C-alpha positions as MATLAB code, in Angstrom:
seq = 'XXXXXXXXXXXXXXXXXXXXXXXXXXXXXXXXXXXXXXXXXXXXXXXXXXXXXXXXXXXXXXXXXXXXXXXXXXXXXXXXXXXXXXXXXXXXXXXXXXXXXXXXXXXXXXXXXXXXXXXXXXXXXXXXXXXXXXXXXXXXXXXXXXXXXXXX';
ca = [
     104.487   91.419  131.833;
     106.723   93.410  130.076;
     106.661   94.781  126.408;
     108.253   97.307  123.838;
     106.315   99.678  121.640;
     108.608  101.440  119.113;
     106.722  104.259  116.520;
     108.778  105.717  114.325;
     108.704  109.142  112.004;
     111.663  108.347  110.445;
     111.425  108.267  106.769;
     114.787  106.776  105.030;
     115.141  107.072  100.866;
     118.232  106.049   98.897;
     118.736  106.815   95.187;
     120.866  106.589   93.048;
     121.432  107.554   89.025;
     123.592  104.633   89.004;
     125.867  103.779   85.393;
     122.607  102.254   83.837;
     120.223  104.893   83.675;
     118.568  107.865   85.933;
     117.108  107.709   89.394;
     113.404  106.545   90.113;
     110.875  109.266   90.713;
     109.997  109.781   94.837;
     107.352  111.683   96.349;
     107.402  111.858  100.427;
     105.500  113.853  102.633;
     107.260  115.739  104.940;
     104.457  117.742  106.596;
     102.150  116.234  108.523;
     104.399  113.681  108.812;
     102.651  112.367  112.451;
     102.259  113.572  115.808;
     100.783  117.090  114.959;
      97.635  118.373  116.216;
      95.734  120.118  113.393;
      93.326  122.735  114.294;
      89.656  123.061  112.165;
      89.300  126.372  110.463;
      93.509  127.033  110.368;
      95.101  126.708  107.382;
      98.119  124.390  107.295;
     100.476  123.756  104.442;
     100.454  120.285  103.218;
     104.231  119.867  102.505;
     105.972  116.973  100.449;
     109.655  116.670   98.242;
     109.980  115.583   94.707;
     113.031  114.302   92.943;
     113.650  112.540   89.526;
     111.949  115.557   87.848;
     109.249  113.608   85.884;
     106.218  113.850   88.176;
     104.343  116.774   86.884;
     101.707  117.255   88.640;
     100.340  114.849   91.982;
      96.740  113.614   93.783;
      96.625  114.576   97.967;
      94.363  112.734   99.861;
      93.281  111.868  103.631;
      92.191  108.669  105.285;
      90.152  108.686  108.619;
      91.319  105.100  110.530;
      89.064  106.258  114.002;
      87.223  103.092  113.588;
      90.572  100.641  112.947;
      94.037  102.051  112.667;
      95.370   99.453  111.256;
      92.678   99.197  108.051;
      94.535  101.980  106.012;
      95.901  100.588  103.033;
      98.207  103.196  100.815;
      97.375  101.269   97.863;
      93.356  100.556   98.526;
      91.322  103.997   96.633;
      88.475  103.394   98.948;
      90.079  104.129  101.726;
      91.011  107.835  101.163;
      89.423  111.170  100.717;
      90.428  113.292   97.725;
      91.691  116.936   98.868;
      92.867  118.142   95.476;
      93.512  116.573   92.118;
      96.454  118.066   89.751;
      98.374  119.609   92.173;
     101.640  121.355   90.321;
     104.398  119.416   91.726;
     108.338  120.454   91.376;
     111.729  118.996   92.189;
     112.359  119.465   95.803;
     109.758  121.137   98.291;
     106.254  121.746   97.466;
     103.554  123.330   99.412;
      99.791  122.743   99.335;
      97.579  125.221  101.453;
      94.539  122.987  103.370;
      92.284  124.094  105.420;
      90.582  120.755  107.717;
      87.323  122.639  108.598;
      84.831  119.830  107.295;
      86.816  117.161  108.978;
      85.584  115.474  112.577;
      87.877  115.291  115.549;
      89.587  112.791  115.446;
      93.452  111.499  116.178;
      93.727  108.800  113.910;
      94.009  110.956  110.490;
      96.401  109.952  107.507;
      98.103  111.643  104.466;
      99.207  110.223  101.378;
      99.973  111.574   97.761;
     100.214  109.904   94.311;
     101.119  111.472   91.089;
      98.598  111.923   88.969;
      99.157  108.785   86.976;
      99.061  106.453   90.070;
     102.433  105.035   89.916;
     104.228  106.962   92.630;
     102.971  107.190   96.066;
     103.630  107.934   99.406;
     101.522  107.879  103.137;
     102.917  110.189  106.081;
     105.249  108.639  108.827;
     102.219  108.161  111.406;
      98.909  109.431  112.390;
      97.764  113.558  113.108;
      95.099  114.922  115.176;
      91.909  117.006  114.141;
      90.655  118.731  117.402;
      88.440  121.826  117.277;
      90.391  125.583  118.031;
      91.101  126.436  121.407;
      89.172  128.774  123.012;
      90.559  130.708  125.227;
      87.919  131.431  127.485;
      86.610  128.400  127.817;
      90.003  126.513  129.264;
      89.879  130.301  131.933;
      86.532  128.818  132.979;
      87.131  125.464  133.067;
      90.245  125.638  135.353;
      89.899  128.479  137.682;
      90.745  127.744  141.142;
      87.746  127.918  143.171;
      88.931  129.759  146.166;
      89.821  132.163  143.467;
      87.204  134.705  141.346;
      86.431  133.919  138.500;
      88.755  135.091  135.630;
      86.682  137.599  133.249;
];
């Protein structure tokens, strides 16, 4: 049988101050946005942009969907972890240091933010993976060559 399977990281936003009044507050996460392998114990940036200019300050959180992909709801509070609350937020690109260290491995891992009065969200474009660091010696051991020595 045949079949199509179409993911997408695209993430489209229109706005417009318009005659009638100013443009809507957005929030969108532009890093992770999906497809990234995260490392535990590096520190990563947590990146989103900002425009309208009256979101203050904003919520970050991460959702774990190992067990069902498809359960993570951007609007259901029980499904996400809290990273940080009160985050300063600007107009145009912000930056959030985060370190993943307590997380579990795991590929199915979600962002989202909210301003800090709940009415302006946003989820990244697909999911990120958790894996522990490489260790070097560890991948020399596991793939020498046996008619080779051993690497040191």
């Amino acid at each position: 049988y045949d079949y199509l399977e179409m993911k997408s990281f695209l993430t489209l936003s229109l706005s417009s101050g318009g005659i009638s009044g100013s443009a809507n507050d957005i929030l969108f996460i532009t890093y992770p946005n999906g497809g990234e392998t995260l490392y535990k114990n590096q520190e990563y940036n947590i990146q989103w942009e900002s425009y309208g200019g009256r979101v203050e300050t904003v919520d970050l959180y991460y959702a774990d969907a190992s067990d069902d992909p498809d359960s993570i709801d951007i609007n259901v509070e029980s499904d996400w972890t809290l990273i940080e609350t009160g985050v300063a937020n600007v107009d145009s690109l912000n930056v959030y240091p985060w370190t993943p260290s307590e997380l579990e491995e795991t590929d199915s891992l979600r962002f989202r933010i909210v301003s800090s009065d709940g009415k302006i969200r946003d989820i990244n474009g697909w999911y990120v993976k958790i894996s522990a660091s490489p260790n070097p010696s560890a991948f020399r051991k596991k793939y020498v060559n046996k008619n080779f020595k051993k690497l040191k």
